mmCIF file of N, CA and C in Angstrom:
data_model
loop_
_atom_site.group_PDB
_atom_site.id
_atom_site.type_symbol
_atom_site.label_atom_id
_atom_site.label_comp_id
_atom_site.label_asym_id
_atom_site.label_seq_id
_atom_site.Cartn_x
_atom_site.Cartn_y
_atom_site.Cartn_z
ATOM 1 N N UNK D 8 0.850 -1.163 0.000
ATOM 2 C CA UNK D 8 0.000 0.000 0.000
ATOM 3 C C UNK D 8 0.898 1.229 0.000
ATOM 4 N N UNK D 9 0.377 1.920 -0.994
ATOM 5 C CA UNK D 9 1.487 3.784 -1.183
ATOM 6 C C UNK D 9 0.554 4.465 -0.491
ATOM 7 N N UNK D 10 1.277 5.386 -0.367
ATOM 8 C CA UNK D 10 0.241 6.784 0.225
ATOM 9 C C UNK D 10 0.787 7.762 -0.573
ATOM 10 N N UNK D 11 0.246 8.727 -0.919
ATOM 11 C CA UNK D 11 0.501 10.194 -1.437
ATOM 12 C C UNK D 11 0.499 11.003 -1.017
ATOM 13 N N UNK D 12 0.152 12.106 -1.410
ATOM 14 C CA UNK D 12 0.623 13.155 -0.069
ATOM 15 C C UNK D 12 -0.612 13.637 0.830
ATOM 16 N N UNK D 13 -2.029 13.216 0.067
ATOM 17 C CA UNK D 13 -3.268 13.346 0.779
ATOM 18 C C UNK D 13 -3.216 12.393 1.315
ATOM 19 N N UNK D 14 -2.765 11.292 1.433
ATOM 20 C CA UNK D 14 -3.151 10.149 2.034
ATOM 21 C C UNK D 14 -2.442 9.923 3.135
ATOM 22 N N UNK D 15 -1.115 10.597 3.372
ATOM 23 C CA UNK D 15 0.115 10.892 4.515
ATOM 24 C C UNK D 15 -0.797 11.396 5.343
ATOM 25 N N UNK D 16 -1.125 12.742 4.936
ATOM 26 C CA UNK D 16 -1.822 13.953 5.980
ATOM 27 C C UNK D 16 -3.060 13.494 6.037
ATOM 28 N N UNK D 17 -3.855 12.704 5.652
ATOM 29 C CA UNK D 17 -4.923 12.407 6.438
ATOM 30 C C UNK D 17 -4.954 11.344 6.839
ATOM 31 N N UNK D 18 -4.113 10.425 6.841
ATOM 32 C CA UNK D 18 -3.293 9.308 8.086
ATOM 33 C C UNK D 18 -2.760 9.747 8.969
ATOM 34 N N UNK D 19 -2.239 11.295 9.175
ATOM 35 C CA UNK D 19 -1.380 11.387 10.042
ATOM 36 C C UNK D 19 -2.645 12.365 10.695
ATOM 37 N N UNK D 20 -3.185 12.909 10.594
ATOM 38 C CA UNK D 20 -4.435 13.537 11.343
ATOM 39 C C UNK D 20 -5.432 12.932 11.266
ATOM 40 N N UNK D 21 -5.474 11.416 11.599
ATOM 41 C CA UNK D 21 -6.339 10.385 12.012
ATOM 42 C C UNK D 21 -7.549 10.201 11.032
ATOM 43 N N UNK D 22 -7.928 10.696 9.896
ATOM 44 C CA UNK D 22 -9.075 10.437 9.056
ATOM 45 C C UNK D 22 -9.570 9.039 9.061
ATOM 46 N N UNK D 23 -10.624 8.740 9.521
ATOM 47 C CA UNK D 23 -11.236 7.638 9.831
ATOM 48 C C UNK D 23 -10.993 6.776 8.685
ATOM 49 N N UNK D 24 -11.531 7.196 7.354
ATOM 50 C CA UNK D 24 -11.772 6.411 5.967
ATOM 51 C C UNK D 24 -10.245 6.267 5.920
ATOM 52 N N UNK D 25 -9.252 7.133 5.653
ATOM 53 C CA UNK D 25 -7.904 6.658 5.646
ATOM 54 C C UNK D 25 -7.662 5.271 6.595
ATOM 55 N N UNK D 26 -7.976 5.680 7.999
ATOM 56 C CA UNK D 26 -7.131 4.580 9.099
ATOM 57 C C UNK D 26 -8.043 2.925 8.668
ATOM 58 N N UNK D 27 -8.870 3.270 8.442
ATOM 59 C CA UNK D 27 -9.806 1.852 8.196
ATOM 60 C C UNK D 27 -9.269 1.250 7.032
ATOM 61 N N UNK D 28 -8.739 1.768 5.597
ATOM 62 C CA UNK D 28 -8.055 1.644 4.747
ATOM 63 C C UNK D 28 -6.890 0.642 5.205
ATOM 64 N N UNK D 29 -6.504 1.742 5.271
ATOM 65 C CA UNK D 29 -4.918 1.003 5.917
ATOM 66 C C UNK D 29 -4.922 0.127 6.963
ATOM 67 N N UNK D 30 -5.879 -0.022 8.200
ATOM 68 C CA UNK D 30 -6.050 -1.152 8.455
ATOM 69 C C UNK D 30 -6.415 -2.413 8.234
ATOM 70 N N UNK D 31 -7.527 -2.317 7.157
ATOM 71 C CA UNK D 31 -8.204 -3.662 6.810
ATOM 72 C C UNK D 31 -6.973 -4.083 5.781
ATOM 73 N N UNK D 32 -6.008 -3.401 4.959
ATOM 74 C CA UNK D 32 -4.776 -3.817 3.986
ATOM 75 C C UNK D 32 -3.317 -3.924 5.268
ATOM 76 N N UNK D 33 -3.256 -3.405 6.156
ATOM 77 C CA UNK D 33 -1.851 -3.284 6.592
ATOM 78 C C UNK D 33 -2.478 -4.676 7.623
ATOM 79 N N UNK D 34 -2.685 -4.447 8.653
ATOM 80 C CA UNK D 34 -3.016 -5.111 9.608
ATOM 81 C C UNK D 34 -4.217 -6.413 9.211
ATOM 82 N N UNK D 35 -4.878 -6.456 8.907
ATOM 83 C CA UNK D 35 -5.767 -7.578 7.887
ATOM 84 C C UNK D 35 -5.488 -8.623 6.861
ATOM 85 N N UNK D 36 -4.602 -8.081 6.101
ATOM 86 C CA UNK D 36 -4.232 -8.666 4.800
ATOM 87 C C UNK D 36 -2.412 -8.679 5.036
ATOM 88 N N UNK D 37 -1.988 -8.435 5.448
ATOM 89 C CA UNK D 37 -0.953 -8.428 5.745
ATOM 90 C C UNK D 37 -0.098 -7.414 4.706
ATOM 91 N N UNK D 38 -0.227 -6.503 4.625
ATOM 92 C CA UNK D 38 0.284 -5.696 3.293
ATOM 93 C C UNK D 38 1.070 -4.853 4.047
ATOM 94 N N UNK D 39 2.159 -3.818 3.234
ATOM 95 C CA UNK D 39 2.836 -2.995 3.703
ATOM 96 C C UNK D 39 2.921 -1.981 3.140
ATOM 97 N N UNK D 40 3.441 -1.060 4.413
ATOM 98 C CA UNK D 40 2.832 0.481 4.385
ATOM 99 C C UNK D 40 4.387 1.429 3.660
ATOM 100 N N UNK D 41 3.982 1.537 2.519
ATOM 101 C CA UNK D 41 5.171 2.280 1.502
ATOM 102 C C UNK D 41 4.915 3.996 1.498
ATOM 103 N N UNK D 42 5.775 4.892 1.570
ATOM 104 C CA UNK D 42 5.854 6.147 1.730
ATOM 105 C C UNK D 42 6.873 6.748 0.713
ATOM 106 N N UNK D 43 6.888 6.984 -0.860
ATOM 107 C CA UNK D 43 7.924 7.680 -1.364
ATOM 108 C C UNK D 43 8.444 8.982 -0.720
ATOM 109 N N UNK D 44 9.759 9.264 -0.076
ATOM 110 C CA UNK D 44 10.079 9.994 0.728
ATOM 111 C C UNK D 44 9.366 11.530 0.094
ATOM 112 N N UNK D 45 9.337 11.819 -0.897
ATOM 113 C CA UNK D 45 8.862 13.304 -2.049
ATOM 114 C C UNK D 45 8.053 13.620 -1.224
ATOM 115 N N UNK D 46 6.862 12.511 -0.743
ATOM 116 C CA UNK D 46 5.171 13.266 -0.431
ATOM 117 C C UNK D 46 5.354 14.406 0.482
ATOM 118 N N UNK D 47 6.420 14.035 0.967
ATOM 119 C CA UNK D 47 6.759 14.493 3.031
ATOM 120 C C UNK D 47 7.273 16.402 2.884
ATOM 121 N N UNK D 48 7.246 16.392 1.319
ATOM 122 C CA UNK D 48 7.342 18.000 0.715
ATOM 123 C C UNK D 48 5.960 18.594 0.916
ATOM 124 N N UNK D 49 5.263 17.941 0.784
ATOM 125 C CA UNK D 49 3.849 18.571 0.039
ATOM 126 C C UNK D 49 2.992 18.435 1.682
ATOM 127 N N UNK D 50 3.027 17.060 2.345
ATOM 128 C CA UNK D 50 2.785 17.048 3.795
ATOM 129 C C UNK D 50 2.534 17.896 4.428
ATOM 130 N N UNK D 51 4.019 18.675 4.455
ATOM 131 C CA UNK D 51 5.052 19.464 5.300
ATOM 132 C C UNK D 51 4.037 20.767 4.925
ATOM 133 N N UNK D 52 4.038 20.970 3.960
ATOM 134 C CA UNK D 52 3.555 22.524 3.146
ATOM 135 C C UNK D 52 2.003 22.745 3.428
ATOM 136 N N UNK D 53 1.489 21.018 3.897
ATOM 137 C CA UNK D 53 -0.468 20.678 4.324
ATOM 138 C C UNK D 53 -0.245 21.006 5.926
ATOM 139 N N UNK D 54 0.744 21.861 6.300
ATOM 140 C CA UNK D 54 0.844 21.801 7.944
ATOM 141 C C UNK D 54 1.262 20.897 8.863
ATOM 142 N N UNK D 55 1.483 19.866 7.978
ATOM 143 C CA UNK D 55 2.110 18.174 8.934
ATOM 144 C C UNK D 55 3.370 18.736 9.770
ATOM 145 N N UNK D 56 3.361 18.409 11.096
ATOM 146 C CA UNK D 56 4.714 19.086 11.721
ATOM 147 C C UNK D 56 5.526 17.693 11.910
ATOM 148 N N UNK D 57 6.798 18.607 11.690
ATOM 149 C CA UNK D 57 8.105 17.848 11.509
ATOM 150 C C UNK D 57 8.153 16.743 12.600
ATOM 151 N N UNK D 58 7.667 16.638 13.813
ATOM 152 C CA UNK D 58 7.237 16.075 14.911
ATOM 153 C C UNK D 58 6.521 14.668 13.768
ATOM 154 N N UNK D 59 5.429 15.091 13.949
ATOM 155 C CA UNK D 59 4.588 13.904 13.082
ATOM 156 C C UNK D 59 5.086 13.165 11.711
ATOM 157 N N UNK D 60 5.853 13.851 10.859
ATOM 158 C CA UNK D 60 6.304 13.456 9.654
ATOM 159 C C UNK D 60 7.620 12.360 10.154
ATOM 160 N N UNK D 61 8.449 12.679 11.510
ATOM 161 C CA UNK D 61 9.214 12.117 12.180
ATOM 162 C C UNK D 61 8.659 10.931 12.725
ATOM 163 N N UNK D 62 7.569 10.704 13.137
ATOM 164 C CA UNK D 62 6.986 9.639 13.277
ATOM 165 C C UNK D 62 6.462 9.049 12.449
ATOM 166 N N UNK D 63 6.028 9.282 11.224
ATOM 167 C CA UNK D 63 5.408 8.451 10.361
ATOM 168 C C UNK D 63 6.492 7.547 9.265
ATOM 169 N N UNK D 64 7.814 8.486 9.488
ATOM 170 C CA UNK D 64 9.366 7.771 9.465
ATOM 171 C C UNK D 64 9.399 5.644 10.141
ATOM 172 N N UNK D 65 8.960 6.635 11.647
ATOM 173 C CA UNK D 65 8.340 5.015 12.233
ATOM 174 C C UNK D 65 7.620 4.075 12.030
ATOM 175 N N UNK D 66 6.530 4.955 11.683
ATOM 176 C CA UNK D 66 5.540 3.647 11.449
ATOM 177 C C UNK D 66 5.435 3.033 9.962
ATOM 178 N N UNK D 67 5.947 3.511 9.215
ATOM 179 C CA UNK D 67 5.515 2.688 7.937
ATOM 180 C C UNK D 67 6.574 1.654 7.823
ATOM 181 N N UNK D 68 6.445 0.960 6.708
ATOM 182 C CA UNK D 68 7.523 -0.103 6.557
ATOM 183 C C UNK D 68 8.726 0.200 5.903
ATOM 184 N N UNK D 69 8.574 1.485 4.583
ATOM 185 C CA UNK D 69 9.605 1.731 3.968
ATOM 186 C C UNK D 69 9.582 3.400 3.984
ATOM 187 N N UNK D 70 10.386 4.117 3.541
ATOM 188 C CA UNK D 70 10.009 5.410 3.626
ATOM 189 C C UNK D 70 11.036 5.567 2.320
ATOM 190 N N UNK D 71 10.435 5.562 0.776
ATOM 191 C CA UNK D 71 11.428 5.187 -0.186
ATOM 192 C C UNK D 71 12.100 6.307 -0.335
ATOM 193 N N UNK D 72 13.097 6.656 -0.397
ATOM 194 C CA UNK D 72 13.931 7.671 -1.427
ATOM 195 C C UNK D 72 13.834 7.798 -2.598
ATOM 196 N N UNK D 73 14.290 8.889 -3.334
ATOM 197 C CA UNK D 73 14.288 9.059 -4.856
ATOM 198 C C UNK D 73 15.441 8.782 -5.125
ATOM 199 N N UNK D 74 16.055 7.930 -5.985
ATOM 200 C CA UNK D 74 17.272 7.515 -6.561
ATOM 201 C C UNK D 74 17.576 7.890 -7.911
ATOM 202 N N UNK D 75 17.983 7.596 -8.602
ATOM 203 C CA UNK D 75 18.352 7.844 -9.781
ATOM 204 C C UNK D 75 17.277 6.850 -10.846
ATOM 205 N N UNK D 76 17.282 5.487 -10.384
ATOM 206 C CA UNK D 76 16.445 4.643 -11.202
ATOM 207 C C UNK D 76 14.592 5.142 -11.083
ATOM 208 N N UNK D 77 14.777 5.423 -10.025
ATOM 209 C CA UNK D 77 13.453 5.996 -9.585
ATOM 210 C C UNK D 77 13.066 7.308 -10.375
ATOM 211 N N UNK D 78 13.956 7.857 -10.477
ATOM 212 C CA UNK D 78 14.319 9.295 -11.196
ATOM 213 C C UNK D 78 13.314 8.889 -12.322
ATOM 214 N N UNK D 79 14.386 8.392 -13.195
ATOM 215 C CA UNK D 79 14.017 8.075 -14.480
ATOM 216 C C UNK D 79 12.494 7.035 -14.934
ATOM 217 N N UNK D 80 12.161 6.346 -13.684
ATOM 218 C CA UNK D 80 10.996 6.102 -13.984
ATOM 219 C C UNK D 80 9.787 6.961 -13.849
ATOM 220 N N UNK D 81 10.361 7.818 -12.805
ATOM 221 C CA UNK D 81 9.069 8.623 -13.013
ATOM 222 C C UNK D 81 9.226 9.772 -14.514
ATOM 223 N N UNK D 82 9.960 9.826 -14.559
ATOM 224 C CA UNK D 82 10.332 10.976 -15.897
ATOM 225 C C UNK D 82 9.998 10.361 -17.405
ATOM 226 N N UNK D 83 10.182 8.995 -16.868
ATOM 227 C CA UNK D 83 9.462 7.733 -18.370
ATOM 228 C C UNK D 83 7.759 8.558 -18.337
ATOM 229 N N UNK D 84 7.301 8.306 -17.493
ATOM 230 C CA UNK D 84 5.750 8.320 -16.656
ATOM 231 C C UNK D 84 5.471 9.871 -17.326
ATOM 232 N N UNK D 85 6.411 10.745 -16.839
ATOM 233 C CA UNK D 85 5.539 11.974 -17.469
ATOM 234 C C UNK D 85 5.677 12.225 -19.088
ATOM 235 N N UNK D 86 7.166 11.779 -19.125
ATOM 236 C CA UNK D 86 6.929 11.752 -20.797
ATOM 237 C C UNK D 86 5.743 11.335 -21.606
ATOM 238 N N UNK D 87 5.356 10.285 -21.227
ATOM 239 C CA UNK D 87 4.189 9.260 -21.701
ATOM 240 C C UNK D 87 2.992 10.056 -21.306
ATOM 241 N N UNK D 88 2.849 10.803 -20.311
ATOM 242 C CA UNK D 88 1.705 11.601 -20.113
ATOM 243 C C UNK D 88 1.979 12.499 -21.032
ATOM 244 N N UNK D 89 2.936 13.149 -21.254
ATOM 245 C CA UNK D 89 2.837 14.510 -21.924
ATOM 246 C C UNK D 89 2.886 14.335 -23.180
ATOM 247 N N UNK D 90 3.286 13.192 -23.893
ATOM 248 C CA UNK D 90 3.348 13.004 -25.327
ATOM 249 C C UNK D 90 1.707 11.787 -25.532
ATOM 250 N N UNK D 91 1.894 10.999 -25.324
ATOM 251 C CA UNK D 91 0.063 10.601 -25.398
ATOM 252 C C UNK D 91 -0.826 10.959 -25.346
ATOM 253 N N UNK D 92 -0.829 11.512 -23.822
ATOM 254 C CA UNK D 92 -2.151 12.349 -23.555
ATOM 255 C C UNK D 92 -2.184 13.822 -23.263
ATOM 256 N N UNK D 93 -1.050 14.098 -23.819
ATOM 257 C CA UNK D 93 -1.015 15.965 -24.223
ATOM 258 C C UNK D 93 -1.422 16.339 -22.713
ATOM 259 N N UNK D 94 -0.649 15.836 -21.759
ATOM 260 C CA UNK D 94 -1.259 16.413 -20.528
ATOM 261 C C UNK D 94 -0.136 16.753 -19.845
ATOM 262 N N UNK D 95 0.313 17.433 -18.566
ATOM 263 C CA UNK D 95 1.644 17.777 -17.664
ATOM 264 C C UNK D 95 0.857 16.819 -16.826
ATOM 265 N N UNK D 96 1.483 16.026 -15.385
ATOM 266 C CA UNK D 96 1.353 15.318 -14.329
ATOM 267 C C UNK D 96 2.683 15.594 -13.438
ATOM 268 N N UNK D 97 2.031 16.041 -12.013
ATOM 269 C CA UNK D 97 3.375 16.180 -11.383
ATOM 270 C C UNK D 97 4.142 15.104 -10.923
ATOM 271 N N UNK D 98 5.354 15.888 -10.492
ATOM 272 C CA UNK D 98 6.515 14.967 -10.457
ATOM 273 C C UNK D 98 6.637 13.842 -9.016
ATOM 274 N N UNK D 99 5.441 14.525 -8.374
ATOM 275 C CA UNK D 99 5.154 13.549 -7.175
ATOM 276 C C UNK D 99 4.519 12.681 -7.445
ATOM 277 N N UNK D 100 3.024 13.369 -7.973
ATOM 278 C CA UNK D 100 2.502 11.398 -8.446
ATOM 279 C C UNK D 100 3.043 10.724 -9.384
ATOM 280 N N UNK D 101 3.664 11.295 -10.464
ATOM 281 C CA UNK D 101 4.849 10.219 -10.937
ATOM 282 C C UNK D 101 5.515 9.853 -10.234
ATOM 283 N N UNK D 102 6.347 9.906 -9.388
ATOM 284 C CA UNK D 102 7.035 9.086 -8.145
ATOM 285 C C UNK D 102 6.202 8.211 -8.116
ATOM 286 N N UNK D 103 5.024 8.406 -6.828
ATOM 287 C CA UNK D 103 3.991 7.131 -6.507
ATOM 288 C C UNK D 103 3.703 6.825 -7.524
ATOM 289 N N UNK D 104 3.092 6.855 -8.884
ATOM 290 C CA UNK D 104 3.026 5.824 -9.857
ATOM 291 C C UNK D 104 4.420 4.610 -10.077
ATOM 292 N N UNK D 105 5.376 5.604 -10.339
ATOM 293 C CA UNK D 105 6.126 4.395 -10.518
ATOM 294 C C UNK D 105 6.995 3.458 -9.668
ATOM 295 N N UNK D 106 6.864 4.126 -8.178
ATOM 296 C CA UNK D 106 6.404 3.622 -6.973
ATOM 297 C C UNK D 106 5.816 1.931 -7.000
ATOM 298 N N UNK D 107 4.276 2.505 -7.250
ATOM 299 C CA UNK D 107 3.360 1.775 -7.369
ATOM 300 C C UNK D 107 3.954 0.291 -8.746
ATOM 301 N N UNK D 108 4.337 1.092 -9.497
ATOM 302 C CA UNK D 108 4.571 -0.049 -10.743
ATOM 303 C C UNK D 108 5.304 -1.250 -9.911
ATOM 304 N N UNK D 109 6.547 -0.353 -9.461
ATOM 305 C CA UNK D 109 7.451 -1.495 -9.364
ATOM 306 C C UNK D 109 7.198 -2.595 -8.133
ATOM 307 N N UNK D 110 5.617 -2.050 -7.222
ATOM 308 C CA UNK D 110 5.558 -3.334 -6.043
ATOM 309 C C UNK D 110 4.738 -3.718 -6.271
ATOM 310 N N UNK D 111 3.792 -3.953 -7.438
ATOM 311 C CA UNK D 111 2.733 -4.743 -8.066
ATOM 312 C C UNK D 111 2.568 -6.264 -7.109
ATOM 313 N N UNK D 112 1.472 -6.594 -6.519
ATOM 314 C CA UNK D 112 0.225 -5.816 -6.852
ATOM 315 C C UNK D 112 0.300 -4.983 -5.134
ATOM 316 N N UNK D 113 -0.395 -3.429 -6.164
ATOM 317 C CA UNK D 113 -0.316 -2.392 -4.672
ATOM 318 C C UNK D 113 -1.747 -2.003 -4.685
ATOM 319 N N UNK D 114 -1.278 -0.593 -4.214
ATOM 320 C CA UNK D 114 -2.646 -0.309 -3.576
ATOM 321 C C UNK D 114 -2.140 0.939 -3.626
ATOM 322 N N UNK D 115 -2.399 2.447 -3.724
ATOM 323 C CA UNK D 115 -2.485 3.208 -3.651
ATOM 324 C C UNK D 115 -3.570 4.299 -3.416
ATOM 325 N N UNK D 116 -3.334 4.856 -1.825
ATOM 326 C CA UNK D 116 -4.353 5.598 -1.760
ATOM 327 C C UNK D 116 -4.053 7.229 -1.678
ATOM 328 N N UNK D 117 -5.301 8.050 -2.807
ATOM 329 C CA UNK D 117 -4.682 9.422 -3.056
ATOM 330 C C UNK D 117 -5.871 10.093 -3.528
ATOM 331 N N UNK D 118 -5.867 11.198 -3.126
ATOM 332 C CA UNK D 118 -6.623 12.414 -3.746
ATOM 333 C C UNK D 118 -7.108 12.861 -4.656
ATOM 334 N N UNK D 119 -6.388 11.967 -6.210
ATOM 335 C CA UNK D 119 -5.985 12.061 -7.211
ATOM 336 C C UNK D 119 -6.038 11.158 -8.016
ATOM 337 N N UNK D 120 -7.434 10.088 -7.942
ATOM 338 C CA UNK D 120 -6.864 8.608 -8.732
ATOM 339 C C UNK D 120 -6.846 8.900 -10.299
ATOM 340 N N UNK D 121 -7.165 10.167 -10.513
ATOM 341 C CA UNK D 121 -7.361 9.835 -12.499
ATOM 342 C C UNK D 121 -5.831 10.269 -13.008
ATOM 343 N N UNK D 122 -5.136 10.707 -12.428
ATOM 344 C CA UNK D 122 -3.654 11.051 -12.994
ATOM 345 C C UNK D 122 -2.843 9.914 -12.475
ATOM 346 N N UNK D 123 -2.566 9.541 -11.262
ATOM 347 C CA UNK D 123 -2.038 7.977 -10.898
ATOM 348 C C UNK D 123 -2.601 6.915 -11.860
ATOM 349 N N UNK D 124 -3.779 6.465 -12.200
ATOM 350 C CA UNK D 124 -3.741 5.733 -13.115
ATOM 351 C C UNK D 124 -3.816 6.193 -14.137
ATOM 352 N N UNK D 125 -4.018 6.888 -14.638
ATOM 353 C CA UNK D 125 -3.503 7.397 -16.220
ATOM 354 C C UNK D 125 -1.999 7.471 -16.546
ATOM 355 N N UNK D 126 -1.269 7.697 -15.470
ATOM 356 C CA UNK D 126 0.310 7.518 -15.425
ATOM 357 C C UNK D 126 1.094 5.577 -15.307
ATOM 358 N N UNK D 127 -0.109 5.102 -14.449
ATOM 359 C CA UNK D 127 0.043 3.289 -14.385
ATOM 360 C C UNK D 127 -0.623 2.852 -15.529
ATOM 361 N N UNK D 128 -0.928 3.456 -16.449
ATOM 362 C CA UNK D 128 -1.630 2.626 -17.375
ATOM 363 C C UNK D 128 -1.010 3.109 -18.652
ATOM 364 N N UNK D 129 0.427 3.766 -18.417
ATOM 365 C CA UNK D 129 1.779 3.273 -19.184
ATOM 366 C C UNK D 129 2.467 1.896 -19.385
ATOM 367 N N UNK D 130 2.099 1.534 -18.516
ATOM 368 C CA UNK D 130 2.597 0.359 -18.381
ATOM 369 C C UNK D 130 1.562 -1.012 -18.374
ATOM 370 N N UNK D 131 0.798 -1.213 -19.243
ATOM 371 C CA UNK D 131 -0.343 -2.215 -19.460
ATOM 372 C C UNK D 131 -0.525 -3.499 -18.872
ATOM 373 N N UNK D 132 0.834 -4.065 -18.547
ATOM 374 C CA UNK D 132 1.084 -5.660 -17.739
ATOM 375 C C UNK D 132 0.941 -5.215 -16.533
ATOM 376 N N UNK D 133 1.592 -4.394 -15.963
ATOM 377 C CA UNK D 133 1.383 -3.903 -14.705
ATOM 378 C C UNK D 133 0.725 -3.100 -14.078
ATOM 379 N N UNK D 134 -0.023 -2.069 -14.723
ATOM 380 C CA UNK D 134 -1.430 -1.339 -14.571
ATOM 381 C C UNK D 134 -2.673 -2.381 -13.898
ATOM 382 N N UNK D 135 -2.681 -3.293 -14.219
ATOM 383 C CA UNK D 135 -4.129 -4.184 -13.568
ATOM 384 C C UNK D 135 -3.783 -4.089 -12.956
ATOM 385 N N UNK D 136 -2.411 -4.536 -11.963
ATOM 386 C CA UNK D 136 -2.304 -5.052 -10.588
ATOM 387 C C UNK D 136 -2.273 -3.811 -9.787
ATOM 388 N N UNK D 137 -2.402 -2.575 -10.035
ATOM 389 C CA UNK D 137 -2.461 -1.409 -9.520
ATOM 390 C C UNK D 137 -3.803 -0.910 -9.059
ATOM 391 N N UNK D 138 -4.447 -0.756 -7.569
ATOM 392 C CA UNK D 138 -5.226 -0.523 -7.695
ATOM 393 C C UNK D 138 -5.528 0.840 -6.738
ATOM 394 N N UNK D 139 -6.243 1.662 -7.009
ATOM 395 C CA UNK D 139 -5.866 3.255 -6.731
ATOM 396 C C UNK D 139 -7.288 3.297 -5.759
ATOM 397 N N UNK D 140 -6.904 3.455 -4.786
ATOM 398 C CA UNK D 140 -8.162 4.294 -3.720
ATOM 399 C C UNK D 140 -8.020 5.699 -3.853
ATOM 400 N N UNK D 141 -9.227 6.557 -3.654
ATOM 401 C CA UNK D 141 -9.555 7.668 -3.356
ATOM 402 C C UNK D 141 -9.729 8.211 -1.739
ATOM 403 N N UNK D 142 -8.850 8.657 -1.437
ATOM 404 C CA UNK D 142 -8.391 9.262 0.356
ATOM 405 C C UNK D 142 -9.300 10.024 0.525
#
């Protein structure tokens, strides 16, 4: 399971529909709780204090970094948005999209499902196994 950056901040300020989410997948199903480190920009800027963003360090399972391979997948992702579908997509939910690609099958929950999957559905083999909640 990803989170985005709506889905951080309203996990981290207890949103019921979020915590039930993530419980019936984290704790239920046994799934794990993925955080591309980027969101924790946009968090930060939703009022999340450094306090809380420091803890949510804790609780998830991974808290990914942007690397170089990561780089370039998300930059595959917007290309393909911007030359297919004549559209811009930011550079965060490209992260969590290609995030999302590479831990198939996920779960992603976000604010935003028509640009996350319009960005996973670059990738056609791995787009099904992607499945996008609305936070």
């Amino acid at each position: 399971m990803i989170l985005d950056s709506d889905g951080v901040v309203k996990y981290l300020r207890g949103d019921p529909r979020v915590d039930a989410m993530i419980e019936s997948e984290i704790l239920q199903a046994g799934s794990r709780l993925v955080v591309p480190s980027v969101v924790l920009v946009e968090a930060a800027r939703a009022g999340i204090t450094r306090d809380l963003l420091e803890d949510l360090g804790k609780e998830v399972h991974e808290l990914v970094p942007v690397d170089v391979a990561r780089a370039h997948e998300a930059a595959a992702l917007q290309t393909y948005a911007a030359r297919e579908l004549t559209r811009d997509v930011g550079v965060i939910d490209a992260l969590v999209a290609a995030e999302a690609l590479r831990s198939t099958p996920a779960i992603v929950i976000t604010s935003d499902p028509s640009d996350i999957r319009l960005l996973c559905d670059s990738d056609p083999g791995s787009a099904k196994r992607v499945a996008i909640w609305r936070s």
